Amino acid sequence: MMKTVKKAIIPAAGYGTRSLPITKVVPKEMFPIAGKPAIQYIVEEAIESGIEEILIVVSRTKNMILDYFDRSLEYEAFLEKTGKHHLLKKIVEPAISIQYIRQPFADGLGAAILLGKGFANKDPFAVLLPDDIFLKNDQPALRELLDVYKNYQSTVIALEKVNEKLLKNYGVVKGIDIKDNIYEIYDIVEKPRSNPPSNLAVSGRYIFEPSIFSHLEKGHKGVGGEVQLTDSIKEFLKLEKCYGVEVSSKRYDIGTEEGYFKLIQKVMSKSEQEDE
Ligand code: UTP
């Protein structure tokens, strides 16, 4: 039977240490991009890709995310009362079911995803890292992964060709090019200090089979004492097939000042072009 992906997990419980001091009070996921918080772009990408249910993994300091996606009765009443009806469309909640779970301590991306085990149940699911914002070309980045999943019915990871000097900051894969921008992946190395297996780095979109949870449950602590997702993918690869797709949308890492700044520039120039 053909499997389809309707669920997505957004892990948003990290400390955002690279963006301190602002992240002491403003979660990275709430950084504004042309008036909308980063996480709204992620939720919109999921909706446009056909996802129907989202689980956001949050922490004690991220209540702002829950408030943001909640209904704002106060604003609704105020806008009605003051006749600013045209602004009501700006505050409608996203047309998708969103659930939340708290990660008590940020002990790794792998640990955050494991909290979604009950949510995913026996279904394949997508993972969208909210600090990687993809500005879509023809179609949203996640949709490109879903198209590959549809054909291959196994785990799919977004890949990006990265300059050799920067590969040490990423998970890097070993694989063979099987078709256009699609690869079959055989191995993965987290932040290789030397001899990276290729120039293809993992970027923040994935589709997993629920079997990934049995690897995450082993809770092996890798680089930095955290439960690394990469370690579980490595184990998974020994048993099941995994594909990579080099997505055509451009990625911006808002966890770096440069990435955040470039993204804002791009979004603003796009909206200027649309206004002209
Ligand atoms: P990052 O390592 O990029 O984000 O994790 P971070 O930890 O928040 O930021 P830095 O590196 O300290 O600046 C990738 C994604 O995984 C989530 C983060 O919120 C981010 O979206 N994450 C990470 C969790 O949800 N829980 C964790 O324990 C770790």
PDB file of C-alpha atoms and ligand atoms in Angstrom:
ATOM      1  CA  MET A   1       0.000   0.000   0.000  1.00  0.00           C
ATOM      2  CA  MET A   2       1.241   3.465  -0.911  1.00  0.00           C
ATOM      3  CA  LYS A   3       2.300   5.432   2.179  1.00  0.00           C
ATOM      4  CA  THR A   4       1.707   9.203   2.338  1.00  0.00           C
ATOM      5  CA  VAL A   5       3.106  11.808   4.712  1.00  0.00           C
ATOM      6  CA  LYS A   6       0.571  13.990   6.507  1.00  0.00           C
ATOM      7  CA  LYS A   7       2.370  14.726   9.800  1.00  0.00           C
ATOM      8  CA  ALA A   8       5.279  17.018  10.583  1.00  0.00           C
ATOM      9  CA  ILE A   9       7.412  17.680  13.654  1.00  0.00           C
ATOM     10  CA  ILE A  10       9.044  21.080  14.170  1.00  0.00           C
ATOM     11  CA  PRO A  11      11.732  20.889  16.883  1.00  0.00           C
ATOM     12  CA  ALA A  12      11.958  24.350  18.438  1.00  0.00           C
ATOM     13  CA  ALA A  13      13.309  23.686  21.913  1.00  0.00           C
ATOM     14  CA  GLY A  14      16.985  24.583  21.381  1.00  0.00           C
ATOM     15  CA  TYR A  15      18.694  27.357  23.334  1.00  0.00           C
ATOM     16  CA  GLY A  16      19.790  29.352  20.293  1.00  0.00           C
ATOM     17  CA  THR A  17      23.164  30.082  21.858  1.00  0.00           C
ATOM     18  CA  ARG A  18      24.587  31.405  18.596  1.00  0.00           C
ATOM     19  CA  SER A  19      22.004  34.179  18.674  1.00  0.00           C
ATOM     20  CA  LEU A  20      22.537  35.312  22.285  1.00  0.00           C
ATOM     21  CA  PRO A  21      21.774  37.676  23.947  1.00  0.00           C
ATOM     22  CA  ILE A  22      18.408  38.235  22.156  1.00  0.00           C
ATOM     23  CA  THR A  23      17.452  34.541  22.571  1.00  0.00           C
ATOM     24  CA  LYS A  24      17.390  35.031  26.362  1.00  0.00           C
ATOM     25  CA  VAL A  25      13.908  36.433  25.801  1.00  0.00           C
ATOM     26  CA  VAL A  26      12.994  36.121  22.107  1.00  0.00           C
ATOM     27  CA  PRO A  27      13.082  32.595  20.658  1.00  0.00           C
ATOM     28  CA  LYS A  28      14.939  32.325  17.351  1.00  0.00           C
ATOM     29  CA  GLU A  29      11.726  30.928  15.844  1.00  0.00           C
ATOM     30  CA  MET A  30      10.041  34.257  16.588  1.00  0.00           C
ATOM     31  CA  PHE A  31      12.623  36.430  14.829  1.00  0.00           C
ATOM     32  CA  PRO A  32      10.678  38.751  12.504  1.00  0.00           C
ATOM     33  CA  ILE A  33      10.998  38.454   8.756  1.00  0.00           C
ATOM     34  CA  ALA A  34       8.984  41.171   7.028  1.00  0.00           C
ATOM     35  CA  GLY A  35       6.450  41.289   9.861  1.00  0.00           C
ATOM     36  CA  LYS A  36       5.997  37.528  10.266  1.00  0.00           C
ATOM     37  CA  PRO A  37       7.929  35.312  12.671  1.00  0.00           C
ATOM     38  CA  ALA A  38      10.267  32.715  11.190  1.00  0.00           C
ATOM     39  CA  ILE A  39       8.122  29.817  12.395  1.00  0.00           C
ATOM     40  CA  GLN A  40       5.167  31.067  10.360  1.00  0.00           C
ATOM     41  CA  TYR A  41       7.198  30.572   7.176  1.00  0.00           C
ATOM     42  CA  ILE A  42       7.850  26.990   8.318  1.00  0.00           C
ATOM     43  CA  VAL A  43       4.178  26.290   9.068  1.00  0.00           C
ATOM     44  CA  GLU A  44       3.202  27.779   5.686  1.00  0.00           C
ATOM     45  CA  GLU A  45       5.765  25.566   3.930  1.00  0.00           C
ATOM     46  CA  ALA A  46       4.271  22.509   5.668  1.00  0.00           C
ATOM     47  CA  ILE A  47       0.696  23.484   4.713  1.00  0.00           C
ATOM     48  CA  GLU A  48       1.669  24.198   1.083  1.00  0.00           C
ATOM     49  CA  SER A  49       3.374  20.803   0.950  1.00  0.00           C
ATOM     50  CA  GLY A  50       0.180  19.008   1.985  1.00  0.00           C
ATOM     51  CA  ILE A  51       0.924  18.356   5.687  1.00  0.00           C
ATOM     52  CA  GLU A  52      -2.239  18.141   7.812  1.00  0.00           C
ATOM     53  CA  GLU A  53      -0.972  17.871  11.409  1.00  0.00           C
ATOM     54  CA  ILE A  54       1.967  19.550  13.100  1.00  0.00           C
ATOM     55  CA  LEU A  55       3.711  18.878  16.412  1.00  0.00           C
ATOM     56  CA  ILE A  56       5.955  21.695  17.671  1.00  0.00           C
ATOM     57  CA  VAL A  57       8.537  20.723  20.300  1.00  0.00           C
ATOM     58  CA  VAL A  58       8.945  23.698  22.635  1.00  0.00           C
ATOM     59  CA  SER A  59      10.620  24.495  25.950  1.00  0.00           C
ATOM     60  CA  ARG A  60       9.763  26.618  28.988  1.00  0.00           C
ATOM     61  CA  THR A  61      11.007  29.790  27.309  1.00  0.00           C
ATOM     62  CA  LYS A  62       9.010  29.358  24.092  1.00  0.00           C
ATOM     63  CA  ASN A  63       5.439  30.064  25.217  1.00  0.00           C
ATOM     64  CA  MET A  64       5.414  32.947  22.766  1.00  0.00           C
ATOM     65  CA  ILE A  65       5.101  30.383  19.955  1.00  0.00           C
ATOM     66  CA  LEU A  66       1.913  28.930  21.488  1.00  0.00           C
ATOM     67  CA  ASP A  67       0.483  32.413  22.003  1.00  0.00           C
ATOM     68  CA  TYR A  68       1.305  33.399  18.451  1.00  0.00           C
ATOM     69  CA  PHE A  69      -0.627  30.536  16.852  1.00  0.00           C
ATOM     70  CA  ASP A  70      -3.568  30.888  19.258  1.00  0.00           C
ATOM     71  CA  ARG A  71      -6.701  32.874  18.510  1.00  0.00           C
ATOM     72  CA  SER A  72      -6.365  36.502  19.547  1.00  0.00           C
ATOM     73  CA  LEU A  73      -9.789  37.428  20.926  1.00  0.00           C
ATOM     74  CA  GLU A  74      -8.525  40.731  22.252  1.00  0.00           C
ATOM     75  CA  TYR A  75      -7.244  41.907  18.863  1.00  0.00           C
ATOM     76  CA  GLU A  76     -10.358  40.590  17.117  1.00  0.00           C
ATOM     77  CA  ALA A  77     -12.587  42.605  19.451  1.00  0.00           C
ATOM     78  CA  PHE A  78     -10.429  45.700  19.165  1.00  0.00           C
ATOM     79  CA  LEU A  79     -10.255  45.619  15.366  1.00  0.00           C
ATOM     80  CA  GLU A  80     -14.041  45.051  15.149  1.00  0.00           C
ATOM     81  CA  LYS A  81     -14.743  47.874  17.580  1.00  0.00           C
ATOM     82  CA  THR A  82     -12.481  50.346  15.823  1.00  0.00           C
ATOM     83  CA  GLY A  83     -13.725  49.393  12.342  1.00  0.00           C
ATOM     84  CA  LYS A  84     -10.320  48.080  11.182  1.00  0.00           C
ATOM     85  CA  HIS A  85     -11.872  44.988   9.634  1.00  0.00           C
ATOM     86  CA  HIS A  86      -9.293  44.848   6.843  1.00  0.00           C
ATOM     87  CA  LEU A  87      -6.650  43.920   9.442  1.00  0.00           C
ATOM     88  CA  LEU A  88      -8.555  40.880  10.719  1.00  0.00           C
ATOM     89  CA  LYS A  89      -7.084  38.694   7.967  1.00  0.00           C
ATOM     90  CA  LYS A  90      -3.630  39.365   9.438  1.00  0.00           C
ATOM     91  CA  ILE A  91      -4.458  37.570  12.675  1.00  0.00           C
ATOM     92  CA  VAL A  92      -6.211  34.416  11.503  1.00  0.00           C
ATOM     93  CA  GLU A  93      -4.709  31.229  12.910  1.00  0.00           C
ATOM     94  CA  PRO A  94      -3.123  28.814  10.403  1.00  0.00           C
ATOM     95  CA  ALA A  95      -5.534  26.355   8.807  1.00  0.00           C
ATOM     96  CA  ILE A  96      -3.856  23.279  10.256  1.00  0.00           C
ATOM     97  CA  SER A  97      -3.931  21.297  13.493  1.00  0.00           C
ATOM     98  CA  ILE A  98      -0.971  22.251  15.711  1.00  0.00           C
ATOM     99  CA  GLN A  99      -0.059  20.354  18.872  1.00  0.00           C
ATOM    100  CA  TYR A 100       2.777  21.089  21.270  1.00  0.00           C
ATOM    101  CA  ILE A 101       5.052  19.075  23.519  1.00  0.00           C
ATOM    102  CA  ARG A 102       7.701  20.354  25.924  1.00  0.00           C
ATOM    103  CA  GLN A 103      11.278  19.151  25.936  1.00  0.00           C
ATOM    104  CA  PRO A 104      12.356  19.543  29.583  1.00  0.00           C
ATOM    105  CA  PHE A 105      16.040  19.979  28.745  1.00  0.00           C
ATOM    106  CA  ALA A 106      17.693  20.668  25.394  1.00  0.00           C
ATOM    107  CA  ASP A 107      19.660  17.443  25.213  1.00  0.00           C
ATOM    108  CA  GLY A 108      19.749  17.241  21.460  1.00  0.00           C
ATOM    109  CA  LEU A 109      17.781  17.288  18.248  1.00  0.00           C
ATOM    110  CA  GLY A 110      17.463  13.495  18.349  1.00  0.00           C
ATOM    111  CA  ALA A 111      15.903  13.687  21.830  1.00  0.00           C
ATOM    112  CA  ALA A 112      13.505  16.402  20.642  1.00  0.00           C
ATOM    113  CA  ILE A 113      12.296  14.285  17.715  1.00  0.00           C
ATOM    114  CA  LEU A 114      11.875  11.252  19.975  1.00  0.00           C
ATOM    115  CA  LEU A 115       9.248  13.236  21.891  1.00  0.00           C
ATOM    116  CA  GLY A 116       7.131  12.982  18.725  1.00  0.00           C
ATOM    117  CA  LYS A 117       6.919   9.179  18.860  1.00  0.00           C
ATOM    118  CA  GLY A 118       3.307   9.095  20.075  1.00  0.00           C
ATOM    119  CA  PHE A 119       2.307  11.787  17.595  1.00  0.00           C
ATOM    120  CA  ALA A 120       3.814   9.987  14.607  1.00  0.00           C
ATOM    121  CA  ASN A 121       2.592   6.611  15.840  1.00  0.00           C
ATOM    122  CA  LYS A 122       3.087   4.193  12.922  1.00  0.00           C
ATOM    123  CA  ASP A 123       3.140   6.825  10.185  1.00  0.00           C
ATOM    124  CA  PRO A 124       6.022   8.326   8.238  1.00  0.00           C
ATOM    125  CA  PHE A 125       6.526  11.976   9.180  1.00  0.00           C
ATOM    126  CA  ALA A 126       8.383  15.098   8.085  1.00  0.00           C
ATOM    127  CA  VAL A 127      10.802  17.102  10.226  1.00  0.00           C
ATOM    128  CA  LEU A 128      11.339  20.805   9.515  1.00  0.00           C
ATOM    129  CA  LEU A 129      14.098  22.616  11.398  1.00  0.00           C
ATOM    130  CA  PRO A 130      12.755  26.102  11.998  1.00  0.00           C
ATOM    131  CA  ASP A 131      16.112  27.882  11.823  1.00  0.00           C
ATOM    132  CA  ASP A 132      16.525  26.790   8.207  1.00  0.00           C
ATOM    133  CA  ILE A 133      14.208  28.903   6.097  1.00  0.00           C
ATOM    134  CA  PHE A 134      13.903  27.905   2.452  1.00  0.00           C
ATOM    135  CA  LEU A 135      12.584  30.534   0.083  1.00  0.00           C
ATOM    136  CA  LYS A 136      10.722  28.537  -2.475  1.00  0.00           C
ATOM    137  CA  ASN A 137      11.534  28.504  -6.149  1.00  0.00           C
ATOM    138  CA  ASP A 138       8.675  26.778  -7.956  1.00  0.00           C
ATOM    139  CA  GLN A 139       7.581  24.689  -5.011  1.00  0.00           C
ATOM    140  CA  PRO A 140       8.193  24.524  -1.278  1.00  0.00           C
ATOM    141  CA  ALA A 141      11.346  22.635  -0.216  1.00  0.00           C
ATOM    142  CA  LEU A 142       9.427  20.001   1.727  1.00  0.00           C
ATOM    143  CA  ARG A 143       7.282  19.220  -1.311  1.00  0.00           C
ATOM    144  CA  GLU A 144      10.452  18.282  -3.227  1.00  0.00           C
ATOM    145  CA  LEU A 145      11.216  15.702  -0.512  1.00  0.00           C
ATOM    146  CA  LEU A 146       7.638  14.454  -0.531  1.00  0.00           C
ATOM    147  CA  ASP A 147       7.799  13.870  -4.284  1.00  0.00           C
ATOM    148  CA  VAL A 148      10.878  11.696  -3.799  1.00  0.00           C
ATOM    149  CA  TYR A 149       9.180   9.869  -0.907  1.00  0.00           C
ATOM    150  CA  LYS A 150       6.209   9.145  -3.137  1.00  0.00           C
ATOM    151  CA  ASN A 151       8.443   7.286  -5.599  1.00  0.00           C
ATOM    152  CA  TYR A 152      10.858   5.559  -3.238  1.00  0.00           C
ATOM    153  CA  GLN A 153       8.703   5.043  -0.105  1.00  0.00           C
ATOM    154  CA  SER A 154      11.666   5.360   2.240  1.00  0.00           C
ATOM    155  CA  THR A 155      13.509   7.995   4.277  1.00  0.00           C
ATOM    156  CA  VAL A 156      14.425  11.210   2.429  1.00  0.00           C
ATOM    157  CA  ILE A 157      16.860  13.912   3.541  1.00  0.00           C
ATOM    158  CA  ALA A 158      17.373  17.399   2.073  1.00  0.00           C
ATOM    159  CA  LEU A 159      20.913  17.973   0.835  1.00  0.00           C
ATOM    160  CA  GLU A 160      22.884  21.002  -0.149  1.00  0.00           C
ATOM    161  CA  LYS A 161      26.272  21.317  -1.867  1.00  0.00           C
ATOM    162  CA  VAL A 162      28.502  23.177   0.556  1.00  0.00           C
ATOM    163  CA  ASN A 163      31.934  24.735   0.147  1.00  0.00           C
ATOM    164  CA  GLU A 164      34.583  22.287   1.377  1.00  0.00           C
ATOM    165  CA  LYS A 165      35.857  24.617   4.109  1.00  0.00           C
ATOM    166  CA  LEU A 166      32.404  24.794   5.684  1.00  0.00           C
ATOM    167  CA  LEU A 167      31.591  21.075   5.637  1.00  0.00           C
ATOM    168  CA  LYS A 168      32.956  20.685   9.180  1.00  0.00           C
ATOM    169  CA  ASN A 169      29.823  22.476  10.429  1.00  0.00           C
ATOM    170  CA  TYR A 170      27.355  19.994   8.916  1.00  0.00           C
ATOM    171  CA  GLY A 171      26.277  16.394   8.733  1.00  0.00           C
ATOM    172  CA  VAL A 172      27.876  15.172   5.479  1.00  0.00           C
ATOM    173  CA  VAL A 173      26.661  12.185   3.451  1.00  0.00           C
ATOM    174  CA  LYS A 174      28.217   9.515   1.295  1.00  0.00           C
ATOM    175  CA  GLY A 175      26.012   8.474  -1.574  1.00  0.00           C
ATOM    176  CA  ILE A 176      25.601   7.956  -5.291  1.00  0.00           C
ATOM    177  CA  ASP A 177      23.736  10.129  -7.714  1.00  0.00           C
ATOM    178  CA  ILE A 178      20.856   8.014  -8.998  1.00  0.00           C
ATOM    179  CA  LYS A 179      18.809  10.550 -10.932  1.00  0.00           C
ATOM    180  CA  ASP A 180      18.896  14.332 -11.465  1.00  0.00           C
ATOM    181  CA  ASN A 181      19.330  15.706  -7.959  1.00  0.00           C
ATOM    182  CA  ILE A 182      18.463  12.498  -6.153  1.00  0.00           C
ATOM    183  CA  TYR A 183      21.041  10.390  -4.298  1.00  0.00           C
ATOM    184  CA  GLU A 184      21.004   7.065  -2.554  1.00  0.00           C
ATOM    185  CA  ILE A 185      22.728   7.603   0.784  1.00  0.00           C
ATOM    186  CA  TYR A 186      25.022   4.982   2.324  1.00  0.00           C
ATOM    187  CA  ASP A 187      26.643   6.795   5.206  1.00  0.00           C
ATOM    188  CA  ILE A 188      26.600  10.049   7.117  1.00  0.00           C
ATOM    189  CA  VAL A 189      29.252  11.780   9.242  1.00  0.00           C
ATOM    190  CA  GLU A 190      28.439  14.524  11.750  1.00  0.00           C
ATOM    191  CA  LYS A 191      30.705  17.580  11.505  1.00  0.00           C
ATOM    192  CA  PRO A 192      33.701  15.840   9.852  1.00  0.00           C
ATOM    193  CA  ARG A 193      36.979  17.431  10.994  1.00  0.00           C
ATOM    194  CA  SER A 194      38.868  15.976   8.043  1.00  0.00           C
ATOM    195  CA  ASN A 195      38.179  13.932   4.880  1.00  0.00           C
ATOM    196  CA  PRO A 196      34.454  14.691   4.462  1.00  0.00           C
ATOM    197  CA  PRO A 197      32.810  11.854   2.486  1.00  0.00           C
ATOM    198  CA  SER A 198      31.408  14.336  -0.108  1.00  0.00           C
ATOM    199  CA  ASN A 199      30.433  17.985  -0.466  1.00  0.00           C
ATOM    200  CA  LEU A 200      26.774  17.163   0.214  1.00  0.00           C
ATOM    201  CA  ALA A 201      25.604  18.471   3.568  1.00  0.00           C
ATOM    202  CA  VAL A 202      22.365  17.656   5.326  1.00  0.00           C
ATOM    203  CA  SER A 203      20.034  20.645   5.546  1.00  0.00           C
ATOM    204  CA  GLY A 204      16.966  21.090   7.730  1.00  0.00           C
ATOM    205  CA  ARG A 205      14.215  19.011   6.060  1.00  0.00           C
ATOM    206  CA  TYR A 206      13.667  15.280   6.454  1.00  0.00           C
ATOM    207  CA  ILE A 207      11.067  12.572   5.954  1.00  0.00           C
ATOM    208  CA  PHE A 208      11.426   9.652   8.331  1.00  0.00           C
ATOM    209  CA  GLU A 209       9.960   6.230   8.636  1.00  0.00           C
ATOM    210  CA  PRO A 210       8.706   5.565  12.190  1.00  0.00           C
ATOM    211  CA  SER A 211      11.482   2.945  12.528  1.00  0.00           C
ATOM    212  CA  ILE A 212      13.866   5.870  13.256  1.00  0.00           C
ATOM    213  CA  PHE A 213      12.414   5.988  16.798  1.00  0.00           C
ATOM    214  CA  SER A 214      13.934   2.645  17.767  1.00  0.00           C
ATOM    215  CA  HIS A 215      17.381   4.116  16.987  1.00  0.00           C
ATOM    216  CA  LEU A 216      16.646   7.389  18.779  1.00  0.00           C
ATOM    217  CA  GLU A 217      15.477   5.432  21.815  1.00  0.00           C
ATOM    218  CA  LYS A 218      18.944   4.031  22.304  1.00  0.00           C
ATOM    219  CA  GLY A 219      19.717   7.639  23.281  1.00  0.00           C
ATOM    220  CA  HIS A 220      23.370   7.395  22.307  1.00  0.00           C
ATOM    221  CA  LYS A 221      25.086  10.683  23.220  1.00  0.00           C
ATOM    222  CA  GLY A 222      27.334  11.854  20.405  1.00  0.00           C
ATOM    223  CA  VAL A 223      29.185  15.095  19.568  1.00  0.00           C
ATOM    224  CA  GLY A 224      28.637  17.700  22.336  1.00  0.00           C
ATOM    225  CA  GLY A 225      27.011  15.190  24.736  1.00  0.00           C
ATOM    226  CA  GLU A 226      23.696  15.566  22.894  1.00  0.00           C
ATOM    227  CA  VAL A 227      21.451  12.896  21.404  1.00  0.00           C
ATOM    228  CA  GLN A 228      22.418  13.558  17.796  1.00  0.00           C
ATOM    229  CA  LEU A 229      19.964  12.813  15.040  1.00  0.00           C
ATOM    230  CA  THR A 230      22.856  11.961  12.730  1.00  0.00           C
ATOM    231  CA  ASP A 231      23.909   8.996  14.886  1.00  0.00           C
ATOM    232  CA  SER A 232      20.460   7.444  14.583  1.00  0.00           C
ATOM    233  CA  ILE A 233      20.372   8.060  10.832  1.00  0.00           C
ATOM    234  CA  LYS A 234      23.752   6.299  10.588  1.00  0.00           C
ATOM    235  CA  GLU A 235      22.335   3.242  12.367  1.00  0.00           C
ATOM    236  CA  PHE A 236      19.141   3.378  10.313  1.00  0.00           C
ATOM    237  CA  LEU A 237      21.199   3.379   7.084  1.00  0.00           C
ATOM    238  CA  LYS A 238      22.628  -0.029   7.916  1.00  0.00           C
ATOM    239  CA  LEU A 239      19.143  -1.539   7.756  1.00  0.00           C
ATOM    240  CA  GLU A 240      16.968   0.549   5.460  1.00  0.00           C
ATOM    241  CA  LYS A 241      17.212   2.601   2.313  1.00  0.00           C
ATOM    242  CA  CYS A 242      17.632   6.341   2.479  1.00  0.00           C
ATOM    243  CA  TYR A 243      17.548   8.951  -0.266  1.00  0.00           C
ATOM    244  CA  GLY A 244      18.833  12.488  -0.487  1.00  0.00           C
ATOM    245  CA  VAL A 245      17.489  15.300  -2.617  1.00  0.00           C
ATOM    246  CA  GLU A 246      19.332  18.458  -3.456  1.00  0.00           C
ATOM    247  CA  VAL A 247      16.501  20.950  -3.117  1.00  0.00           C
ATOM    248  CA  SER A 248      16.222  23.836  -5.539  1.00  0.00           C
ATOM    249  CA  SER A 249      15.048  26.429  -2.987  1.00  0.00           C
ATOM    250  CA  LYS A 250      17.711  28.557  -1.352  1.00  0.00           C
ATOM    251  CA  ARG A 251      18.325  27.989   2.362  1.00  0.00           C
ATOM    252  CA  TYR A 252      18.942  30.716   4.912  1.00  0.00           C
ATOM    253  CA  ASP A 253      20.186  29.791   8.404  1.00  0.00           C
ATOM    254  CA  ILE A 254      18.676  32.375  10.717  1.00  0.00           C
ATOM    255  CA  GLY A 255      20.859  31.061  13.540  1.00  0.00           C
ATOM    256  CA  THR A 256      23.655  33.159  12.003  1.00  0.00           C
ATOM    257  CA  GLU A 257      23.548  36.925  11.664  1.00  0.00           C
ATOM    258  CA  GLU A 258      24.622  36.692   8.048  1.00  0.00           C
ATOM    259  CA  GLY A 259      21.897  34.177   7.147  1.00  0.00           C
ATOM    260  CA  TYR A 260      19.216  36.177   8.910  1.00  0.00           C
ATOM    261  CA  PHE A 261      20.307  39.440   7.288  1.00  0.00           C
ATOM    262  CA  LYS A 262      20.486  37.927   3.778  1.00  0.00           C
ATOM    263  CA  LEU A 263      17.029  36.393   4.206  1.00  0.00           C
ATOM    264  CA  ILE A 264      15.475  39.715   5.177  1.00  0.00           C
ATOM    265  CA  GLN A 265      17.155  41.424   2.214  1.00  0.00           C
ATOM    266  CA  LYS A 266      15.812  38.763  -0.148  1.00  0.00           C
ATOM    267  CA  VAL A 267      12.252  38.837   1.218  1.00  0.00           C
ATOM    268  CA  MET A 268      12.162  42.646   1.093  1.00  0.00           C
ATOM    269  CA  SER A 269      13.484  42.784  -2.469  1.00  0.00           C
ATOM    270  CA  LYS A 270      10.906  40.167  -3.529  1.00  0.00           C
ATOM    271  CA  SER A 271       8.048  42.169  -2.030  1.00  0.00           C
ATOM    272  CA  GLU A 272       9.350  45.378  -3.657  1.00  0.00           C
ATOM    273  CA  GLN A 273       9.359  43.603  -7.047  1.00  0.00           C
ATOM    274  CA  GLU A 274       5.787  42.408  -6.445  1.00  0.00           C
ATOM    275  CA  ASP A 275       4.681  45.966  -5.568  1.00  0.00           C
ATOM    276  CA  GLU A 276       6.149  47.409  -8.765  1.00  0.00           C
TER     277      GLU A 276
HETATM  278  P1  UTP B   1      20.500  23.987  16.462  1.00  0.00           P
HETATM  279  O1  UTP B   1      21.672  23.443  17.165  1.00  0.00           O
HETATM  280  O2  UTP B   1      20.680  24.576  15.121  1.00  0.00           O
HETATM  281  O3  UTP B   1      19.765  25.096  17.309  1.00  0.00           O
HETATM  282  O4  UTP B   1      19.376  22.866  16.428  1.00  0.00           O
HETATM  283  P2  UTP B   1      19.982  25.615  18.752  1.00  0.00           P
HETATM  284  O5  UTP B   1      20.527  24.564  19.637  1.00  0.00           O
HETATM  285  O6  UTP B   1      18.699  26.246  19.175  1.00  0.00           O
HETATM  286  O7  UTP B   1      20.976  26.813  18.457  1.00  0.00           O
HETATM  287  P3  UTP B   1      22.499  27.061  18.767  1.00  0.00           P
HETATM  288  O8  UTP B   1      23.261  26.080  17.929  1.00  0.00           O
HETATM  289  O9  UTP B   1      22.679  26.905  20.235  1.00  0.00           O
HETATM  290  O10 UTP B   1      22.680  28.488  18.324  1.00  0.00           O
HETATM  291  C1  UTP B   1      18.548  22.632  15.279  1.00  0.00           C
HETATM  292  C2  UTP B   1      17.080  22.666  15.668  1.00  0.00           C
HETATM  293  O11 UTP B   1      16.803  21.671  16.657  1.00  0.00           O
HETATM  294  C3  UTP B   1      16.123  22.229  17.761  1.00  0.00           C
HETATM  295  C4  UTP B   1      16.471  23.710  17.742  1.00  0.00           C
HETATM  296  O12 UTP B   1      15.427  24.466  18.327  1.00  0.00           O
HETATM  297  C5  UTP B   1      16.654  24.001  16.269  1.00  0.00           C
HETATM  298  O13 UTP B   1      15.440  24.358  15.664  1.00  0.00           O
HETATM  299  N1  UTP B   1      16.570  21.546  19.003  1.00  0.00           N
HETATM  300  C6  UTP B   1      17.892  21.387  19.234  1.00  0.00           C
HETATM  301  C7  UTP B   1      15.612  21.096  19.886  1.00  0.00           C
HETATM  302  O14 UTP B   1      14.385  21.234  19.679  1.00  0.00           O
HETATM  303  N2  UTP B   1      16.036  20.482  21.033  1.00  0.00           N
HETATM  304  C8  UTP B   1      17.350  20.308  21.321  1.00  0.00           C
HETATM  305  O15 UTP B   1      17.664  19.734  22.372  1.00  0.00           O
HETATM  306  C9  UTP B   1      18.297  20.762  20.401  1.00  0.00           C
END
